[in-house]
Short mmCIF file of C-alpha atoms in Angstrom, two decimals:
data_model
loop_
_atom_site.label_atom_id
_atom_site.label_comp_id
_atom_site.label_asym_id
_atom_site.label_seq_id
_atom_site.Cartn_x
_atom_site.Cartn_y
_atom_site.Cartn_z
CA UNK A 9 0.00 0.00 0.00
CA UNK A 10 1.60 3.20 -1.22
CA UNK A 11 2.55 6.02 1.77
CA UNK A 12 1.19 9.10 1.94
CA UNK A 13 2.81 11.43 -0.85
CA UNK A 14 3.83 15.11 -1.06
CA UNK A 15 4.69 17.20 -3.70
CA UNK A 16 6.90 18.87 -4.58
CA UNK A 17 9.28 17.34 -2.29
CA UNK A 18 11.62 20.79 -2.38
CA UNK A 19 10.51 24.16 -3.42
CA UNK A 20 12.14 28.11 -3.27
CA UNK A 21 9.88 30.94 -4.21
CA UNK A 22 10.49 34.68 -3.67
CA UNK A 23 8.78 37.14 -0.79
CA UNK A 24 5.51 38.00 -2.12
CA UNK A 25 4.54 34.91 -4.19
CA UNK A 26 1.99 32.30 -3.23
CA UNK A 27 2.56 28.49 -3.71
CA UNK A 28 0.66 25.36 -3.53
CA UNK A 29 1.69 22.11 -2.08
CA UNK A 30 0.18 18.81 -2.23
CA UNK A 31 -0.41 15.75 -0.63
CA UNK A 32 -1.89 12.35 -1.39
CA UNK A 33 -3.08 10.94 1.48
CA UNK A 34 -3.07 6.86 1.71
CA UNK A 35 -5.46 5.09 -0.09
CA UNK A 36 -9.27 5.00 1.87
CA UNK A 37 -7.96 7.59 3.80
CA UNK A 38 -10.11 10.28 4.20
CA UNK A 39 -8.42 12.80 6.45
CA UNK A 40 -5.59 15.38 5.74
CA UNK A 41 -4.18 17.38 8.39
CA UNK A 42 -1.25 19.51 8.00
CA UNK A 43 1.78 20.66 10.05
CA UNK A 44 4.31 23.67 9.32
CA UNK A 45 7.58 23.16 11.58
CA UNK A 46 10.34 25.52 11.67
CA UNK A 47 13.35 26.08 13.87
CA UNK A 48 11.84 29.10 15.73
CA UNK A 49 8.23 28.24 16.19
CA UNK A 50 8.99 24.32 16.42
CA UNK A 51 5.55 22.25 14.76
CA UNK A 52 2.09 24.18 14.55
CA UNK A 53 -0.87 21.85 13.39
CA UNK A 54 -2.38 24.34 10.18
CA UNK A 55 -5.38 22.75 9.41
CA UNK A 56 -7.35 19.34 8.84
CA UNK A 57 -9.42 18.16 6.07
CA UNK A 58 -12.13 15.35 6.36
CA UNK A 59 -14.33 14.45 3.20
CA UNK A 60 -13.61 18.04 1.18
CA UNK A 61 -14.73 19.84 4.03
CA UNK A 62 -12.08 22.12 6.56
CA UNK A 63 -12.76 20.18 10.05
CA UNK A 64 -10.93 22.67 12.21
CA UNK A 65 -7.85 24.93 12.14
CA UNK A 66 -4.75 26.41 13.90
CA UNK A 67 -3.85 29.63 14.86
CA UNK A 68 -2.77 30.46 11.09
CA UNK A 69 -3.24 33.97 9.44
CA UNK A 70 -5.91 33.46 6.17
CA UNK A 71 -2.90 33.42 3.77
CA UNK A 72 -3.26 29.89 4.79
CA UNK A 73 -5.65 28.25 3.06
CA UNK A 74 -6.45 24.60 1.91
CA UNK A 75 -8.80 22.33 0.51
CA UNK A 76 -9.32 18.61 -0.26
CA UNK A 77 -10.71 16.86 -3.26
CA UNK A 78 -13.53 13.91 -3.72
CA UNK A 79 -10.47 11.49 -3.56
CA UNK A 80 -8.80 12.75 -0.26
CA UNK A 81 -6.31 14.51 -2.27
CA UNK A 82 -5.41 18.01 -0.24
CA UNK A 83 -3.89 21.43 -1.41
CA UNK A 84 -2.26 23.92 0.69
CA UNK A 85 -2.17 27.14 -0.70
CA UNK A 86 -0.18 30.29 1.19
CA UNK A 87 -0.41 33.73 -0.47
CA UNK A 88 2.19 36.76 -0.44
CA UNK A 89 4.72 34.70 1.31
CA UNK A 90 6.93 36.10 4.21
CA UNK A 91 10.39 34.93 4.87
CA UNK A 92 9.20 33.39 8.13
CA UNK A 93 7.08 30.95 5.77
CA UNK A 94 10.15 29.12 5.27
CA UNK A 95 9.44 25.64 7.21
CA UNK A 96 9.08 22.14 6.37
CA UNK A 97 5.34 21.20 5.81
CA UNK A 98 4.01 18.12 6.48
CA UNK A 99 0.60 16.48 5.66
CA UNK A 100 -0.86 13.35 7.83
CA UNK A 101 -3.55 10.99 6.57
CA UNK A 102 -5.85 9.05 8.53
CA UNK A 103 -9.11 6.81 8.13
CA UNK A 104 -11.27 8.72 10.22
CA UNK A 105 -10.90 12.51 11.51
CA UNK A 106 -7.90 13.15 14.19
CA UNK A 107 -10.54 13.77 16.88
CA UNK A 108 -10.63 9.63 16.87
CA UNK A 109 -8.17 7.09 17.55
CA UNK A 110 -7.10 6.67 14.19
CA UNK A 111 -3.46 6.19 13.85
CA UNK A 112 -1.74 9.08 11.63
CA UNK A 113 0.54 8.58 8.71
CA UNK A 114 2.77 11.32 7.90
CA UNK A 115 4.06 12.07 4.20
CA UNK A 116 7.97 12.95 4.17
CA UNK A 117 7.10 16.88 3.51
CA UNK A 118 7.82 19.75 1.44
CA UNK A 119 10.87 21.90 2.36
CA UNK A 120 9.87 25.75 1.48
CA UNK A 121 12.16 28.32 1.62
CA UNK A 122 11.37 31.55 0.82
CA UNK A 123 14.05 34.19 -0.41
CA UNK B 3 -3.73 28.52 27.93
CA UNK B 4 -1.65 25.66 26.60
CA UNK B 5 1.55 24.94 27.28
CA UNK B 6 3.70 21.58 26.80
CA UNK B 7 7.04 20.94 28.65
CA UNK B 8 9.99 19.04 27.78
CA UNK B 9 12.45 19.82 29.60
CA UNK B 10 14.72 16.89 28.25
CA UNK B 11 16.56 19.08 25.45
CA UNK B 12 19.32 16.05 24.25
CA UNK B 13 19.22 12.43 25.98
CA UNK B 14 22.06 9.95 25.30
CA UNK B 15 21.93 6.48 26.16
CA UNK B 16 23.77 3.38 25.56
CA UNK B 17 22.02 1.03 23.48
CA UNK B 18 20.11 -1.65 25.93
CA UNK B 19 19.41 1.00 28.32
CA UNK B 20 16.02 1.89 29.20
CA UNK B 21 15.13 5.89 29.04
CA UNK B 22 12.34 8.17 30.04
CA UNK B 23 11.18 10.94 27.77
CA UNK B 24 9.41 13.55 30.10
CA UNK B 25 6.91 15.59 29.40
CA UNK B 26 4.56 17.65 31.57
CA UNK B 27 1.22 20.11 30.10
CA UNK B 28 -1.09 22.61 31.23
CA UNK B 29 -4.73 23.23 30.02
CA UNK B 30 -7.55 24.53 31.33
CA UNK B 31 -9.70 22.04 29.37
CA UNK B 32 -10.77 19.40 31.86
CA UNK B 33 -11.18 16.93 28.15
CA UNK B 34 -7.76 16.88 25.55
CA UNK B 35 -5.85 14.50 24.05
CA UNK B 36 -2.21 13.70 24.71
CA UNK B 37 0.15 12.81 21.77
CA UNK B 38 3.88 11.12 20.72
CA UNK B 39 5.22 11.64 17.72
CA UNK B 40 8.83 10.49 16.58
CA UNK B 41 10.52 12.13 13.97
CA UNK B 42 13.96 10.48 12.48
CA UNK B 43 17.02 11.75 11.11
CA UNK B 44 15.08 11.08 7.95
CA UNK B 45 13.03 14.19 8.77
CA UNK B 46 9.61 12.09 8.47
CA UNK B 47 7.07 12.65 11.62
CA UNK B 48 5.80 8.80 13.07
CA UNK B 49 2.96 9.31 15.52
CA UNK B 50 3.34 6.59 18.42
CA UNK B 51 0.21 7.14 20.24
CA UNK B 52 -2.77 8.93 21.23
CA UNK B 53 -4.73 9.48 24.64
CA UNK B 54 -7.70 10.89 25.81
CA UNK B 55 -8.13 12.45 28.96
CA UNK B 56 -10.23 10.21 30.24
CA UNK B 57 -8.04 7.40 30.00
CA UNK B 58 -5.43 7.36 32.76
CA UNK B 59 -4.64 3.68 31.90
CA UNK B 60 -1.19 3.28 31.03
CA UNK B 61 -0.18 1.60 27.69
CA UNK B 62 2.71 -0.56 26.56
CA UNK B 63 3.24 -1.46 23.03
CA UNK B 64 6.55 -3.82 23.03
CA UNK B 65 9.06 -1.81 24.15
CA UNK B 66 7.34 0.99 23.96
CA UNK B 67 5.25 2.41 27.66
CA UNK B 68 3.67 5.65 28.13
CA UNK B 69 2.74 6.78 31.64
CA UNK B 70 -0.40 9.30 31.70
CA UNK B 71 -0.64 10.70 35.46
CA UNK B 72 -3.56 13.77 34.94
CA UNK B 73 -2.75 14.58 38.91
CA UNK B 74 1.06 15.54 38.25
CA UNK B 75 -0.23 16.72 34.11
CA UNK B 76 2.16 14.89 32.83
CA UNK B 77 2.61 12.29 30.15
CA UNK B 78 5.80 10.51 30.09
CA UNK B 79 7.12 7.64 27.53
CA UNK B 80 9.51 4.90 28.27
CA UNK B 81 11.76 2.92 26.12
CA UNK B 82 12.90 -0.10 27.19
CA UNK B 83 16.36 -1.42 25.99
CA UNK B 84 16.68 1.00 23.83
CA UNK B 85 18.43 0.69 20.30
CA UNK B 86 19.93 2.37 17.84
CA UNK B 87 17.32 2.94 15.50
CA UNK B 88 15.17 4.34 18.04
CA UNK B 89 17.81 7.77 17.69
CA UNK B 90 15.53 10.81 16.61
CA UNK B 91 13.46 13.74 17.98
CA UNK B 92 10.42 12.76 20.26
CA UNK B 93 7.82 14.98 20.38
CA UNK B 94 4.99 15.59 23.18
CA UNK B 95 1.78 17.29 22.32
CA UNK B 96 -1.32 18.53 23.52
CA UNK B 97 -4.89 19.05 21.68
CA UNK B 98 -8.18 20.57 22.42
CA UNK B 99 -11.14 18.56 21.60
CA UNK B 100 -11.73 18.57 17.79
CA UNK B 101 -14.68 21.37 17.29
CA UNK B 102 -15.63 20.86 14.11
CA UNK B 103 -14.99 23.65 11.53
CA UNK B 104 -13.58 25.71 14.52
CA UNK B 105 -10.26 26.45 15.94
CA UNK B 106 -8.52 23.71 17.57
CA UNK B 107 -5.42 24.49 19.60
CA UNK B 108 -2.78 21.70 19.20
CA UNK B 109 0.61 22.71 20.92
CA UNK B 110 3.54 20.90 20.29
CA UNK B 111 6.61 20.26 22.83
CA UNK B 112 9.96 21.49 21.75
CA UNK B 113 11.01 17.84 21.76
CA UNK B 114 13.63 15.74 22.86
CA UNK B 115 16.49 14.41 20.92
CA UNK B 116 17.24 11.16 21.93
CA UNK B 117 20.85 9.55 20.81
CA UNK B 118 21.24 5.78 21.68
CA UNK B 119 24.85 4.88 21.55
CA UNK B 120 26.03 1.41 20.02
#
């Protein structure tokens, strides 16, 4: 059975830009959640997806933004990147939504830096 | 508000030894759920477990134990005879109950780096 995927794996974009990540979440899985971790702020929990619709949120400014398709799929999109939006970002899938005891399973992430 | 302890910056142990990972929370939510997640020199996040606050048992999965003690807020995890491949970051974290479409807070511990020597 095929991990949970993220793309693109690496990715440097310029102050003011927005960019998209992705993230395949195991097969029959129908939660995302994502994670931003950097060396200042450590790892924040961003927001979780469950059947296309936003199931709750972190403490995230609405530059953040994210949605998730009819097959589980999920998109992160941040607009007019900052410098601080350099981080590693890392998506989770799991059967059911977090608030249950499903185990997560965490892609490998995308490593942003912004110039 | 929520705050998650671990004071444990860098652990190192020789392999076969058994170590504690501490970690101790505060809340004002009398119902929250109590995480472990490992992350590898690889880079790629493992969660080990989840607890709710109602559940004070304590768990063991093989070598793995976690001790959940709500009077003393804390939630420690033990490794018994510990090996190499257990080396990485362990991370401790707390989470409001999931209110759906809302704002959860989830706060992560700084983590522990844990080196088991050979």
């Amino acid at each position: 059975k095929a991990g949970v995927t993220q793309t693109p794996r690496y990715l440097i974009k310029t102050r003011g830009q927005q960019v998209t990540l992705s993230c395949s979440p195991i097969s029959g899985h129908r939660s995302v959640s994502w994670y931003q971790q950097t060396p200042g702020q450590g790892l924040q929990f961003l927001f979780e997806y469950f059947s296309e619709t936003q199931r709750n949120k972190g403490n995230f400014p609405g530059r953040f933004s994210g949605r998730q398709f009819s097959n589980s799929r999920s998109e992160m999109n941040v607009s007019t990147l900052e410098l601080g939006d350099s981080a590693l970002y890392l998506c989770a899938s799991s059967l059911g939504y977090r608030g249950d005891t499903d185990t997560q399973y965490f892609g490998p992430g995308t490593r942003l830096t912004v110039l | 508000a929520q705050k998650v302890t671990q004071a444990q910056t860098e652990i190192s142990v020789v392999e076969k030894e058994d170590v504690t990972l501490d970690c101790v929370y505060e809340t004002r939510d009398t119902t929250y759920y109590l995480f472990w997640y490992k992350q590898p020199p690889s880079g790629e996040l493992v969660f080990l477990i989840r607890r709710n606050s109602f559940d004070e048992q304590n768990e063991i999965s093989g070598r793995y134990s976690w001790n959940f003690q709500k009077s003393t807020s804390s939630f420690n995890f033990t490794i018994t005879a510990s090996q190499v491949v257990d080396s990485a970051v362990y991370f401790c974290a707390l989470s409001d109950l999931v209110t759906p479409g809302g704002y959860q807070k989830v706060t992560f511990g700084t983590g522990t780096k844990l080196q088991v020597i050979p």
